[in-house]
Amino acid sequence: MLRFFCILFIFTLSFGIQGIQEDDNLQSMLVGTVMRKIKSRSWKKQRYFKLQDDCMTIWYKSKKAGNTHSTFSVSDVEAIREGHQSEVLLSIADEFPADRCFTLVFRGRRGNLDLVAESAEEAQSWISGMRKLIENLENMGEREKLDQWIGDWFKKADKNNDGRMNFKEVRDLLKMMNVDMNEHHAHRLFTMADKSQSGTLEDDEFILFYKMLTQREDVLRVFQEYSVDGQTLSQSDLEDFLREEQLEEADFQQHAKQLIERYEPSDTAKLLNAMTFDGFLMYLGSAEGSIFNPQKRGVFQDMSQPLCHYFISSSHNTYLMEDQLRGQSSVEGYIRALTRGCRCVEVDCWDGANGEPIVYHGHTFTSKILFKDVVSAVGTYAFKVSDYPVILSIENHCSVEQQRVMAQHLNHILGDKLLKSTLDGKVPIGLPSPEDLKGKILLKAKKIGGLEESLNEIAEDSLNGEISDEDEVAELDEDNLHRESVRRRIKKSKQRLSKELSDCVVYCKSVRFSSFKHSRVHSKFYEVVSFTESKARKHLRETGAEFVHHNTQQLTRVYPSGFRTDSSNFNPQEMWNVGCQIVALNFQTAGEGMDLNDGLFSQNGRCGYVLKPGFLRDAEKRFDPEGPQKQDGYQPVISGQQLPKVNIKEDSIVDPLVRVEIHGVPMDQAKQETRYIDNNGFNPVWYDTLHFTIHTPELAVVRFVVEDYDKTSKNDFVGQYTLPLSCMQQGYRHIHLLSKDGTSIPPSSLFVHIRITRLE
């Protein structure tokens, strides 16, 4: 694996000289540019931006702030938006033309960087240059990414920038890399690598040192178990490994050939149809060697079933970037949710000035945004990452007059994307499928009368129809949130609805819930009920089987309790267990809830729709999550590599432990931990075996969490990875860890051995 470290220097050198000579934009970025950093209409300050020689880092500083400067990595940038494509840049649109403006969008929950160049040419140079750098990164293979990571550490440790490292720099490097190595042992490795006996390591010597440092004994043990000669895996050896350990359902002969061709770095070994240890490491570190089954990454499920047969990735109070009381409202919340595959977003609408409806968390100090801006953002970003339908969940507090304005904006801005009638114009007998509704935006809101009446054009006019919002009042009252707010809403609970807005609601009519017995007799398939988490929890505990049956016929939305003013999340798993489709979470808040949501929707092309198990779709099954029957056993054995530091103290080293959590039906809920390893976040090995019994594997989601053990206080979070049990590959697999924000933190990983056995 590590022989490719030299490629790093060849790669950056060729990119830094030859590649840059051929690219005027990158040359310009290396020279640097003065641009305005914009935070608001009143905060516009000049900064000097420059691409560093590594072509991986952007450095910028204030002209007036002395030596104060900041940097960010190109790998942190997810996208570049040209023109006035952020609220901040829209606010100064009258001052700076669109062709000089652009926005850098960062991964995770980090705020955007809005910039204005001195000229349209300079703006375009940075936009094109950044896109080329990002494209280059995305095209990197795993080995190049690892090389890049090693090179970054080398640069950090080479304090005097002389291209070589003395022993003190090596010791500092080990601490930075989370290794608390015995000084005598470190010096022995240093001396062995210092072939020139110069007292420093350079080029190949550093490669040798790093290779000794990162020797993967855990993988070597597996390799030698299957290698007949101890040096290589013949094609036959590799076939045995794939058959006996990886348990892959494939043509083993063909698959072994493909793996050798794809991952073996030695041309000599390739000619012999063999795989060296380096090639074996490359394979195990690849997507094919990861815990997530690559066959389930694309859209593989049947997408032609009724909408209520799917779990739907859903957001609560989507406009909020922070807490529920004083946080900022922003269209950015909609953009981020939609680009993460969310398919149901919430819009709280209130009367605004000048006849324009606004969106914010009513009766709080959250900031306000225009409804039409929200609709524009949804129209632009709805189908960037998924073609499947988006549901706009409207909480309507507007007067009839401003509801008419809402309807105008929806029709004018969304055009044909807005679903205005049933697909064939006739009265349907059931919900259409995600496949049928591709490219469509659906409104979930109150509606005058039923779908049948509106199709026959006999719905009442808004002046005669009063629509009760008592269900929302009851939910808020139960949570006892903002008593004054509740009193105000009760006064307005008999709210009139505009026919224009009502006509925009087709398959998702919001209705008040009475009881499951009432719903079974009277409910229509297009009616949607909403519950707070506490109400839903009460129903699933008291009448779980009835709840499941209800969700085989209709859509149900569950949203966080009003007590969660900090925008925290509940555990969505218990709602999925009874088949609730629209389990709405605060997407802006990292943690277990969003990890589980990201994990469930990481399959099926991340399209935002996951087909529910058969027993949650069939009304005759009578599934009860409290009493499941099936059983599976599953056992991971674990080691870890290059875990990130979590403590801000420079000399601190991680004491890692791994917790494996099973989230599923109540009988399956379980957590087990490994022991912790003292002072080694670089290459800890546990060889611990954890065993779980799982009764309903179809609903099980597995979360791997790495923490830094602390005996006196709460453990610090290091990384996590969450996936459905159904997407898990058996055998020896790498788990590529994610940050708290759900972004990748290469090359941090866990190495596990997994066996799933069915118990009779």
XYZ file of C-alpha atoms in Angstrom, residues 255-615:
361
model
C -14.834 -11.765 -9.402
C -11.324 -12.730 -8.246
C -9.965 -11.841 -11.709
C -11.693 -8.456 -11.596
C -10.353 -7.647 -8.123
C -6.778 -8.448 -9.148
C -7.132 -6.297 -12.271
C -8.717 -3.437 -10.324
C -6.631 -3.260 -7.140
C -3.291 -5.031 -7.652
C -0.526 -2.398 -8.059
C 2.173 -4.817 -9.257
C 2.155 -5.557 -12.995
C 4.236 -8.665 -12.314
C 1.638 -10.033 -9.891
C -1.130 -9.204 -12.375
C 0.623 -11.274 -15.074
C 0.668 -14.190 -12.600
C -3.047 -13.671 -11.766
C -2.052 -13.042 -8.163
C -2.651 -10.390 -5.497
C 0.069 -9.042 -3.214
C -0.546 -7.819 0.330
C -0.612 -4.227 -1.008
C -3.364 -5.196 -3.463
C -5.270 -6.991 -0.711
C -5.167 -3.831 1.415
C -6.355 -1.750 -1.528
C -9.301 -4.107 -2.112
C -10.348 -4.172 1.560
C -10.143 -0.375 1.748
C -12.260 0.134 -1.390
C -16.026 0.505 -1.806
C -16.206 -3.222 -2.649
C -14.458 -4.046 0.622
C -16.619 -1.713 2.694
C -19.375 -2.841 5.034
C -22.059 -1.307 2.780
C -23.197 -3.623 0.002
C -22.453 -1.728 -3.264
C -25.414 -3.463 -4.955
C -27.709 -1.458 -2.662
C -26.158 1.929 -3.322
C -28.164 2.635 -6.484
C -31.962 2.606 -6.798
C -32.713 -1.116 -6.505
C -36.173 -1.203 -4.909
C -39.570 -1.398 -6.586
C -40.642 2.261 -6.908
C -44.082 1.509 -8.395
C -45.981 0.870 -5.147
C -48.358 3.365 -3.457
C -46.720 6.327 -1.720
C -47.773 5.044 1.722
C -45.588 1.938 1.238
C -42.364 3.948 1.605
C -40.399 5.595 4.355
C -39.846 9.196 3.183
C -36.878 11.306 4.290
C -38.560 14.280 6.006
C -37.608 17.575 7.643
C -39.278 19.564 10.444
C -39.331 23.401 10.472
C -37.015 23.219 7.473
C -36.492 26.995 7.374
C -34.675 27.031 10.750
C -30.881 26.949 10.837
C -30.652 26.906 14.652
C -33.050 26.720 17.618
C -36.843 27.080 17.628
C -37.094 30.341 19.605
C -34.450 32.804 18.390
C -32.732 31.004 15.519
C -32.206 32.253 11.998
C -34.766 31.380 9.304
C -33.217 30.875 5.879
C -33.968 29.419 2.451
C -30.567 27.745 2.931
C -32.354 25.263 5.230
C -34.457 24.079 2.262
C -31.462 23.905 -0.073
C -29.415 21.848 2.395
C -32.266 19.476 3.208
C -33.147 18.870 -0.459
C -29.522 18.308 -1.457
C -29.293 15.691 1.328
C -32.123 13.751 -0.289
C -34.955 15.054 1.910
C -38.326 14.619 0.145
C -40.720 16.311 2.589
C -40.051 19.850 3.809
C -42.154 21.994 6.141
C -43.287 25.579 5.545
C -44.889 27.616 8.375
C -46.801 30.445 6.673
C -47.973 33.699 8.283
C -49.332 37.032 7.044
C -46.510 39.409 6.124
C -46.162 43.064 5.198
C -47.236 44.425 1.790
C -49.522 41.446 1.212
C -46.588 39.001 0.991
C -46.814 35.803 3.130
C -43.786 35.098 5.308
C -42.226 31.953 6.765
C -41.003 31.706 10.356
C -41.726 29.945 13.665
C -44.802 31.881 14.751
C -44.893 33.839 18.030
C -41.130 33.435 18.524
C -38.091 35.607 17.826
C -36.882 33.572 14.854
C -36.159 35.697 11.783
C -38.609 35.860 8.876
C -38.236 35.022 5.181
C -40.594 35.443 2.224
C -42.806 32.524 1.206
C -42.067 33.205 -2.472
C -38.306 32.857 -1.810
C -38.904 29.479 -0.167
C -40.960 28.310 -3.166
C -38.216 29.512 -5.557
C -35.548 27.582 -3.625
C -37.692 24.434 -3.592
C -38.392 24.786 -7.312
C -34.676 25.120 -8.062
C -33.323 22.362 -5.787
C -36.184 19.835 -5.531
C -34.779 17.425 -8.088
C -31.025 18.061 -8.000
C -30.245 14.747 -6.247
C -33.463 12.743 -6.666
C -36.203 12.658 -9.306
C -38.796 11.345 -6.876
C -41.599 13.595 -5.581
C -41.176 16.341 -3.006
C -43.935 17.038 -0.493
C -44.417 20.607 0.761
C -45.965 20.280 4.220
C -47.791 23.575 4.786
C -48.682 24.846 8.254
C -51.095 27.574 7.256
C -51.764 30.593 9.515
C -52.490 33.115 6.763
C -55.596 35.139 5.983
C -57.646 34.148 2.945
C -56.133 37.093 1.026
C -52.550 36.000 1.607
C -53.461 32.364 0.995
C -54.469 33.477 -2.492
C -51.028 35.056 -2.878
C -49.470 31.753 -1.729
C -51.438 29.908 -4.418
C -50.311 32.438 -7.043
C -46.644 31.977 -6.092
C -46.955 28.176 -6.100
C -48.527 28.173 -9.549
C -46.339 30.867 -11.086
C -42.968 29.751 -9.689
C -43.379 25.956 -9.800
C -45.430 25.765 -13.000
C -45.789 22.192 -14.263
C -43.784 20.822 -11.330
C -46.724 21.515 -9.010
C -49.238 18.664 -8.999
C -52.661 20.307 -9.477
C -54.824 17.297 -10.284
C -54.825 13.515 -10.127
C -52.490 11.968 -12.683
C -55.236 10.920 -15.086
C -57.782 13.560 -14.080
C -60.110 10.888 -12.690
C -61.062 9.966 -9.122
C -58.391 7.434 -8.037
C -58.856 4.464 -5.715
C -55.426 4.692 -4.114
C -52.229 6.700 -3.852
C -49.910 6.880 -6.874
C -46.311 5.657 -6.654
C -43.029 7.586 -6.413
C -42.358 6.421 -9.979
C -45.676 7.896 -11.163
C -44.916 11.190 -9.418
C -41.337 11.722 -10.614
C -40.505 15.421 -10.989
C -43.662 16.517 -9.145
C -44.100 18.709 -6.053
C -47.104 17.850 -3.887
C -48.797 20.114 -1.366
C -49.733 18.654 2.027
C -52.231 21.059 3.594
C -55.872 21.606 4.578
C -58.410 21.196 1.783
C -62.047 22.224 1.355
C -64.076 19.083 0.900
C -62.612 15.927 -0.581
C -60.667 14.968 -3.678
C -63.858 13.664 -5.287
C -65.656 17.026 -4.920
C -62.749 19.057 -6.245
C -62.450 16.830 -9.319
C -66.164 17.322 -9.945
C -65.736 21.053 -9.226
C -68.366 21.155 -6.491
C -66.070 22.295 -3.667
C -67.302 25.167 -1.509
C -65.860 28.619 -1.861
C -63.554 29.936 0.856
C -66.209 32.350 2.134
C -68.443 29.446 3.111
C -65.917 26.811 4.172
C -64.362 26.970 7.624
C -61.382 24.699 8.209
C -60.577 23.701 11.791
C -56.991 23.536 12.998
C -57.966 22.029 16.327
C -55.589 19.095 15.912
C -52.609 21.468 15.875
C -53.969 23.318 18.901
C -54.425 20.079 20.821
C -50.887 18.958 20.014
C -49.400 22.241 21.173
C -51.562 22.256 24.271
C -50.359 18.773 25.150
C -46.754 19.923 24.997
C -47.668 23.046 27.003
C -45.476 25.209 24.759
C -45.954 28.975 24.514
C -49.283 29.179 26.388
C -49.881 32.626 24.957
C -49.300 31.231 21.474
C -51.819 28.467 22.132
C -54.442 30.946 23.344
C -53.983 33.029 20.206
C -54.295 29.973 17.982
C -57.472 28.798 19.720
C -59.064 32.147 18.895
C -58.200 31.572 15.240
C -58.869 27.846 15.177
C -61.860 28.301 12.888
C -59.752 29.436 9.987
C -61.109 30.106 6.529
C -59.336 28.562 3.592
C -58.934 29.995 0.132
C -60.254 27.829 -2.683
C -57.172 28.703 -4.769
C -54.841 27.204 -2.160
C -57.200 24.303 -1.471
C -57.138 23.393 -5.161
C -53.358 22.903 -4.961
C -53.872 19.985 -2.528
C -54.435 16.645 -4.254
C -53.075 13.473 -2.628
C -52.087 14.885 0.763
C -55.055 16.452 2.555
C -54.207 17.269 6.188
C -56.940 16.049 8.532
C -57.517 15.878 12.246
C -57.093 12.463 13.872
C -59.976 10.987 15.834
C -59.128 7.320 16.405
C -57.822 4.341 14.442
C -61.292 2.824 14.623
C -62.792 5.982 13.096
C -60.073 6.096 10.420
C -60.659 2.473 9.444
C -64.297 3.273 8.639
C -64.243 6.880 7.450
C -60.740 7.880 6.281
C -59.822 8.374 2.631
C -56.483 7.154 1.265
C -55.399 10.738 0.443
C -55.883 12.025 4.007
C -52.768 12.599 6.133
C -52.716 12.860 9.934
C -49.878 14.471 11.914
C -48.769 13.563 15.426
C -46.223 15.025 17.793
C -43.668 12.425 18.863
C -45.386 12.113 22.277
C -48.830 11.482 20.733
C -47.364 8.969 18.266
C -45.487 7.218 21.092
C -48.715 6.908 23.083
C -50.512 5.343 20.105
C -47.730 2.902 19.241
C -47.538 1.678 22.831
C -51.279 1.341 23.330
C -52.418 0.208 19.871
C -49.273 -0.643 17.890
C -50.923 -3.173 15.556
C -53.732 -0.690 14.756
C -51.139 1.993 14.018
C -49.336 -0.381 11.628
C -52.617 -1.203 9.856
C -53.457 2.514 9.503
C -50.062 3.138 7.876
C -50.601 0.435 5.268
C -53.419 2.579 3.835
C -52.453 6.225 4.496
C -49.568 8.588 5.090
C -48.721 9.629 8.652
C -46.428 12.480 9.662
C -44.641 12.565 13.042
C -42.789 15.685 14.201
C -40.698 16.676 17.254
C -42.297 17.757 20.519
C -42.710 21.465 21.183
C -40.415 21.053 24.182
C -37.463 20.619 21.817
C -36.773 24.346 21.597
C -33.064 23.561 21.042
C -33.969 21.756 17.780
C -32.899 18.382 19.180
C -34.317 15.189 17.662
C -36.192 12.135 18.880
C -35.219 8.615 17.832
C -37.086 8.022 14.534
C -36.715 4.243 14.704
C -39.742 3.614 16.924
C -41.915 5.548 14.450
C -40.543 3.541 11.505
C -41.302 0.345 13.455
C -45.056 1.011 13.076
C -44.722 2.105 9.448
C -44.933 5.917 9.843
C -43.707 7.285 6.525
C -43.066 11.003 7.153
C -40.903 11.040 10.295
C -39.788 14.681 10.338
C -36.487 15.605 11.984
C -34.541 18.822 12.550
C -31.995 18.395 9.754
C -29.856 21.227 11.154
C -29.038 19.247 14.321
C -26.362 16.533 14.283
C -26.642 13.482 16.525
C -28.149 10.027 16.843
C -31.512 10.947 15.252
C -29.951 12.284 12.056
C -27.368 9.462 12.002
C -30.221 6.949 11.901
C -32.060 8.967 9.245
C -28.926 9.241 7.102
C -28.253 5.533 7.661
C -31.723 4.360 6.595
C -31.766 6.598 3.506
C -28.148 5.841 2.490
C -29.550 2.948 0.437
C -31.651 2.982 -2.752
C -29.652 5.683 -4.489
C -30.126 8.113 -1.564
C -33.318 9.046 -3.390
C -35.255 9.828 -0.178
C -37.641 6.866 -0.507
C -37.120 3.410 1.060
C -39.663 0.634 0.524
C -41.104 -0.572 3.825
C -40.822 -4.302 4.675
C -43.698 -6.435 3.389
C -45.248 -6.884 6.836
